[in-house]
XYZ file of C-alpha atoms in Angstrom:
388
model
C 28.594 -24.409 -7.577
C 25.447 -22.795 -8.779
C 22.858 -25.142 -6.878
C 24.155 -23.685 -3.831
C 23.672 -19.798 -4.887
C 20.496 -20.978 -5.872
C 19.341 -21.750 -3.238
C 20.632 -18.322 -1.144
C 18.215 -16.314 -3.429
C 15.218 -14.774 -1.613
C 12.827 -15.964 -3.893
C 9.691 -13.331 -4.000
C 6.056 -13.884 -5.332
C 5.308 -9.745 -6.624
C 1.290 -9.559 -6.215
C 0.879 -6.625 -8.720
C 3.852 -6.321 -10.484
C 2.638 -4.071 -13.287
C 2.054 -0.898 -11.396
C 4.202 0.751 -9.774
C 4.856 -0.689 -7.134
C 6.155 -3.914 -9.282
C 7.680 -2.178 -11.313
C 10.123 -0.389 -9.020
C 9.953 -3.800 -6.721
C 11.669 -5.187 -9.971
C 14.037 -2.829 -10.239
C 15.123 -4.366 -6.864
C 15.651 -7.782 -8.003
C 16.902 -6.678 -11.228
C 20.091 -4.845 -8.790
C 20.463 -7.739 -6.270
C 20.060 -11.185 -9.076
C 22.304 -12.532 -6.209
C 20.098 -11.619 -3.227
C 16.529 -12.463 -5.312
C 14.312 -13.777 -7.663
C 11.060 -13.506 -8.940
C 9.057 -17.095 -8.253
C 5.659 -14.922 -9.662
C 4.356 -12.492 -11.371
C 0.875 -11.437 -10.836
C -1.498 -8.700 -13.296
C -4.827 -7.498 -13.044
C -5.153 -6.920 -16.907
C -1.885 -5.450 -18.213
C -1.041 -8.458 -20.194
C 1.690 -7.237 -22.735
C 3.539 -5.558 -19.898
C 3.525 -8.842 -17.752
C 4.525 -10.916 -21.126
C 7.681 -8.578 -21.002
C 8.296 -8.797 -17.938
C 8.382 -12.626 -18.030
C 10.036 -13.033 -20.365
C 12.924 -10.756 -18.364
C 13.251 -12.164 -15.404
C 11.272 -16.172 -16.300
C 9.926 -16.238 -12.814
C 8.368 -19.954 -12.062
C 4.841 -18.285 -12.391
C 2.645 -16.116 -13.810
C -0.758 -15.567 -13.655
C -3.111 -12.952 -14.776
C -6.525 -12.176 -12.789
C -8.376 -11.199 -16.555
C -9.136 -14.864 -17.845
C -10.265 -13.721 -20.853
C -6.483 -12.680 -21.453
C -5.121 -16.382 -20.335
C -4.971 -17.729 -24.073
C -2.810 -14.278 -24.914
C -0.617 -14.959 -22.014
C -0.196 -19.006 -22.609
C 1.113 -18.009 -26.201
C 3.552 -15.476 -25.281
C 5.264 -17.092 -23.224
C 4.661 -21.261 -24.869
C 8.446 -21.080 -25.663
C 9.948 -20.865 -21.678
C 9.274 -23.623 -18.914
C 6.595 -20.624 -16.812
C 4.025 -22.360 -15.827
C 0.497 -20.180 -16.665
C -2.619 -20.187 -15.081
C -5.919 -17.214 -15.223
C -8.430 -15.662 -12.949
C -7.774 -14.495 -8.720
C -8.253 -18.063 -7.235
C -5.141 -18.929 -8.912
C -4.045 -15.487 -7.239
C -4.894 -16.539 -3.584
C -3.355 -19.896 -4.729
C 0.485 -19.264 -5.894
C 1.256 -17.556 -2.715
C 0.675 -21.295 -1.168
C 4.130 -22.179 -2.920
C 6.982 -23.815 -1.433
C 9.673 -22.209 -2.952
C 8.154 -18.752 -1.513
C 10.272 -17.037 1.082
C 8.335 -13.614 0.725
C 5.075 -12.060 -0.878
C 5.107 -8.251 -2.037
C 1.173 -7.280 -2.139
C 1.320 -4.542 -4.490
C -2.060 -5.351 -6.331
C -4.405 -2.215 -5.269
C -7.653 -2.292 -3.285
C -9.735 -4.731 -1.120
C -8.890 -6.974 -4.492
C -4.774 -7.947 -2.203
C -6.357 -8.687 1.144
C -8.063 -12.777 0.544
C -4.282 -13.724 -1.027
C -2.313 -11.543 2.126
C -4.333 -14.008 4.620
C -3.242 -16.954 2.445
C 0.517 -15.987 2.006
C -0.177 -15.712 5.696
C -1.329 -19.250 6.630
C 1.872 -20.710 4.055
C 4.578 -18.931 7.012
C 5.177 -16.919 3.751
C 6.738 -12.797 5.436
C 4.965 -10.498 4.210
C 6.288 -7.282 2.073
C 3.391 -5.608 2.340
C 2.350 -2.134 -0.356
C -1.496 -2.818 -0.004
C -2.651 -1.025 2.153
C -6.288 -1.752 2.364
C -5.302 -5.016 3.190
C -4.837 -3.981 6.478
C -7.413 -0.274 6.718
C -10.362 -2.769 5.554
C -8.942 -5.541 8.347
C -6.395 -5.275 10.680
C -7.463 -7.313 13.713
C -7.540 -9.885 11.511
C -4.319 -9.475 9.915
C -2.069 -9.157 12.680
C -4.275 -12.398 14.736
C -3.218 -14.631 11.754
C 0.523 -13.050 11.900
C 0.896 -13.804 15.150
C -1.049 -17.153 15.250
C 1.454 -18.155 12.378
C 4.265 -15.997 13.281
C 4.507 -14.293 9.979
C 6.255 -11.011 9.624
C 5.042 -7.958 8.586
C 7.184 -5.211 6.871
C 5.510 -2.707 5.414
C 6.206 -0.976 2.261
C 4.665 2.090 2.381
C 6.912 5.261 2.213
C 5.524 6.565 5.973
C 4.829 3.052 7.351
C 8.842 2.234 6.278
C 9.754 5.166 8.424
C 8.160 4.519 11.215
C 9.218 0.804 11.399
C 13.001 2.065 10.267
C 12.606 4.451 13.259
C 11.431 2.147 15.844
C 14.081 -0.423 14.573
C 16.225 -0.812 18.687
C 13.614 0.789 20.013
C 12.177 -2.469 21.814
C 10.596 -2.172 25.239
C 10.484 2.332 24.218
C 6.967 3.213 25.035
C 6.146 5.243 22.337
C 3.971 8.875 22.362
C 3.351 8.849 19.425
C 3.320 8.447 15.616
C 4.001 11.041 13.246
C 2.713 10.547 9.913
C 3.771 13.094 7.319
C 1.995 13.971 4.208
C 2.873 16.133 1.088
C -0.528 17.864 0.655
C -1.073 16.702 -2.859
C -1.333 18.634 -5.716
C -4.173 20.608 -4.344
C -2.686 21.637 -1.052
C -3.340 25.074 -1.238
C -6.660 25.710 -2.544
C -9.823 26.793 -1.131
C -12.926 24.966 -0.775
C -13.865 26.760 -3.179
C -11.475 25.829 -6.053
C -11.394 22.422 -4.783
C -15.223 22.662 -5.616
C -14.280 22.456 -9.673
C -11.137 20.468 -10.002
C -10.445 17.657 -12.760
C -9.341 14.300 -12.516
C -6.465 15.965 -15.106
C -5.054 18.576 -12.491
C -5.430 16.090 -9.166
C -3.490 12.999 -10.992
C -0.705 15.395 -11.280
C 1.440 14.916 -7.603
C 3.466 17.007 -7.006
C 6.557 14.970 -5.424
C 5.728 11.286 -5.906
C 4.757 8.810 -9.222
C 2.131 6.877 -7.979
C -1.054 4.678 -10.178
C -4.050 6.393 -10.902
C -5.954 5.511 -7.343
C -3.353 6.112 -5.280
C -2.427 8.989 -7.181
C -7.181 10.447 -6.163
C -6.481 8.749 -2.750
C -3.188 11.089 -2.325
C -5.453 14.164 -3.632
C -8.148 14.023 -1.702
C -6.286 12.789 1.777
C -7.293 9.681 1.956
C -4.200 7.838 1.848
C -3.211 9.382 4.228
C -6.696 8.661 6.345
C -5.631 5.750 5.430
C -2.475 5.835 6.700
C -3.586 6.755 10.311
C -6.034 3.159 10.491
C -3.069 1.633 9.689
C -0.209 2.875 12.297
C -2.789 1.659 14.575
C -1.271 -1.689 13.789
C 1.995 -0.418 15.512
C 0.387 -0.733 19.192
C -0.543 2.503 19.519
C -3.484 4.199 20.624
C -5.869 6.109 17.688
C -4.921 9.751 20.002
C -1.109 8.707 19.828
C -1.155 9.134 15.700
C -1.191 12.634 14.098
C -0.538 13.939 10.479
C 1.204 16.813 9.174
C 2.185 18.613 6.805
C 5.577 18.182 4.951
C 5.043 19.740 1.456
C 9.247 18.885 0.513
C 8.183 14.770 0.476
C 11.612 14.172 2.633
C 11.403 12.795 6.138
C 8.999 9.953 5.740
C 7.296 9.851 8.937
C 8.887 9.945 12.906
C 7.890 8.665 16.138
C 8.047 10.562 19.543
C 8.764 9.208 22.730
C 8.251 9.412 26.082
C 11.208 11.399 26.946
C 10.615 13.721 24.289
C 12.880 12.441 21.631
C 11.573 12.487 17.784
C 13.501 10.310 15.544
C 12.605 10.749 12.009
C 13.315 8.716 8.496
C 14.298 11.395 5.461
C 14.773 10.507 2.161
C 14.283 10.592 -1.405
C 10.476 10.480 -2.749
C 11.489 6.929 -4.343
C 9.646 3.228 -3.957
C 12.799 1.390 -4.297
C 14.443 2.108 -0.883
C 11.422 1.299 1.055
C 10.796 -1.542 -1.032
C 14.740 -2.863 -1.021
C 14.729 -2.405 3.096
C 11.612 -4.939 3.459
C 13.090 -7.303 1.218
C 16.792 -7.336 2.735
C 15.501 -6.571 6.370
C 17.641 -6.472 8.721
C 19.697 -5.875 6.985
C 20.157 -2.964 4.564
C 22.077 -3.417 1.250
C 23.770 -0.870 -1.090
C 21.694 0.566 -3.819
C 22.309 3.235 -6.857
C 19.413 5.188 -6.073
C 19.479 9.003 -5.307
C 21.291 9.794 -2.344
C 19.404 13.382 -0.613
C 21.269 16.645 -1.337
C 21.192 18.877 2.057
C 22.878 21.780 -0.742
C 19.358 21.359 -2.572
C 16.960 20.550 0.433
C 17.250 23.756 2.537
C 14.152 24.423 3.125
C 11.689 21.292 5.124
C 8.119 22.812 6.348
C 5.785 21.551 8.439
C 1.932 23.185 8.382
C -0.861 21.549 9.803
C -3.841 19.491 8.216
C -7.080 20.885 7.259
C -9.985 19.189 7.748
C -12.577 21.392 6.269
C -11.010 21.407 3.281
C -9.801 17.251 3.409
C -13.005 15.545 4.785
C -11.654 12.317 3.781
C -9.040 12.390 6.739
C -11.440 13.092 9.345
C -13.634 9.812 8.331
C -10.516 7.884 8.436
C -9.816 9.524 11.281
C -13.369 8.623 12.383
C -13.602 5.349 11.295
C -10.250 4.476 13.197
C -12.043 5.439 16.653
C -15.027 3.422 15.878
C -13.695 0.091 14.193
C -15.103 -3.514 13.767
C -16.505 -2.827 10.196
C -16.255 0.465 9.621
C -12.462 1.171 7.967
C -14.179 -1.626 5.667
C -17.283 0.284 4.524
C -14.877 3.649 3.583
C -12.319 1.919 1.901
C -15.577 -0.288 -0.340
C -17.251 3.447 -0.244
C -13.817 5.372 -1.210
C -13.581 2.343 -4.146
C -15.851 3.045 -5.945
C -16.500 6.924 -5.507
C -12.383 7.645 -6.477
C -13.057 4.723 -9.839
C -16.543 7.096 -10.852
C -14.699 10.227 -10.314
C -11.720 8.849 -12.796
C -14.380 8.853 -15.716
C -15.962 11.872 -14.642
C -19.199 10.788 -13.301
C -18.446 12.462 -9.288
C -17.135 15.904 -8.047
C -13.986 15.685 -6.465
C -15.738 17.728 -3.513
C -18.652 14.989 -3.817
C -16.737 12.011 -3.314
C -16.357 12.634 0.432
C -20.241 13.076 0.607
C -20.818 9.603 -1.014
C -18.033 8.091 1.617
C -19.754 9.720 4.790
C -23.979 9.082 3.640
C -22.329 5.104 2.964
C -20.664 5.246 6.456
C -23.913 6.230 8.129
C -26.084 3.357 5.834
C -23.899 0.176 5.717
C -25.038 -2.194 9.322
C -22.059 -2.098 12.158
C -20.108 -4.810 13.469
C -18.118 -4.413 16.125
C -15.808 -7.124 15.405
C -16.266 -8.747 12.326
C -15.654 -12.461 10.899
C -13.838 -12.489 7.704
C -17.158 -13.149 6.149
C -18.235 -10.096 7.788
C -16.436 -7.774 5.763
C -16.553 -9.654 2.445
C -20.226 -9.194 3.398
C -19.836 -5.470 4.732
C -17.509 -4.615 0.954
C -20.162 -5.704 -1.064
C -22.952 -3.507 0.683
C -20.695 -0.910 1.014
C -19.973 -1.010 -2.885
C -23.559 -0.914 -3.699
C -24.558 1.750 -1.279
C -21.498 4.508 -2.648
C -23.156 3.540 -6.452
C -26.751 3.846 -4.878
C -25.670 7.642 -3.702
C -23.728 8.479 -6.627
């Protein structure tokens, strides 16, 4: 009997299990042990947390990207029948393992691209939380997903919202996709005030608990810019994608159809909901998450984003319109400037200057291959670093 129940559990590989999305995905698995099992857990550096997760969830495999932490990980799990590997190549290989049904890509940044490509080629369903993958190489990912008939289920709250609004609307033309933005911690700051904001202020997001990189991206609105680039892969033109600032983060995004009807998805700002929906799709399953209380949220407001104060949003739109390897250039430059900002190496507004100059200097390729993306990423990082 036991063998039978185990067979039915969806085997999930979590790339980036120690990050914000990864830890919440494990909470979803923990809440539904009859439905899901963590088959593989991977982390970049946080070996102590990875050890604790491995002991609790007993996956088949764990991988630490940082090879210097391998012996510590191996030693700590030596009493358990868990396979232990190290290095980025091991992460790229582990996603191909036979028993895996779904790969949750929750790694930060460009590092998520290669494992996602490998997982698609191995015909694994993808729960995509790593937005940089579609930003950098959307054409390639889309083409591979069609070729291998692999579903890509969005985990980002905004794209999950769009995805949910489109359920049951097959063949109904979309007039526009409206992505909501909280506006971040600096929504009401003047340009003058933005000149001197610190990383400590930038890391205090009003509504969401997220990792450092995405929190800075949210403060600079580059996160929203990336989501705009990603939204293109819902089959809409760049001109059909709008951003509206909605400080309460109750409406996660909306879709307007050609008859003028607008569908919205509402909920608490809790990432476990879109994670669970990606795991359970097309079904909805019960959850213990907090519910939206309309006696408490009596005021939903909307305003236009200001691209003069938040230039990253305008730069992302420009990259989307230009296409080719331009989004890859923007992503690489952004990763460099955010890392520098987190070490007090560049000012908040200086980040946009460096991204814009990098866009001008890196060679533009209209129809990039995978190798072009790799070369573009390396060149853009070098140029961005030299401009700081």
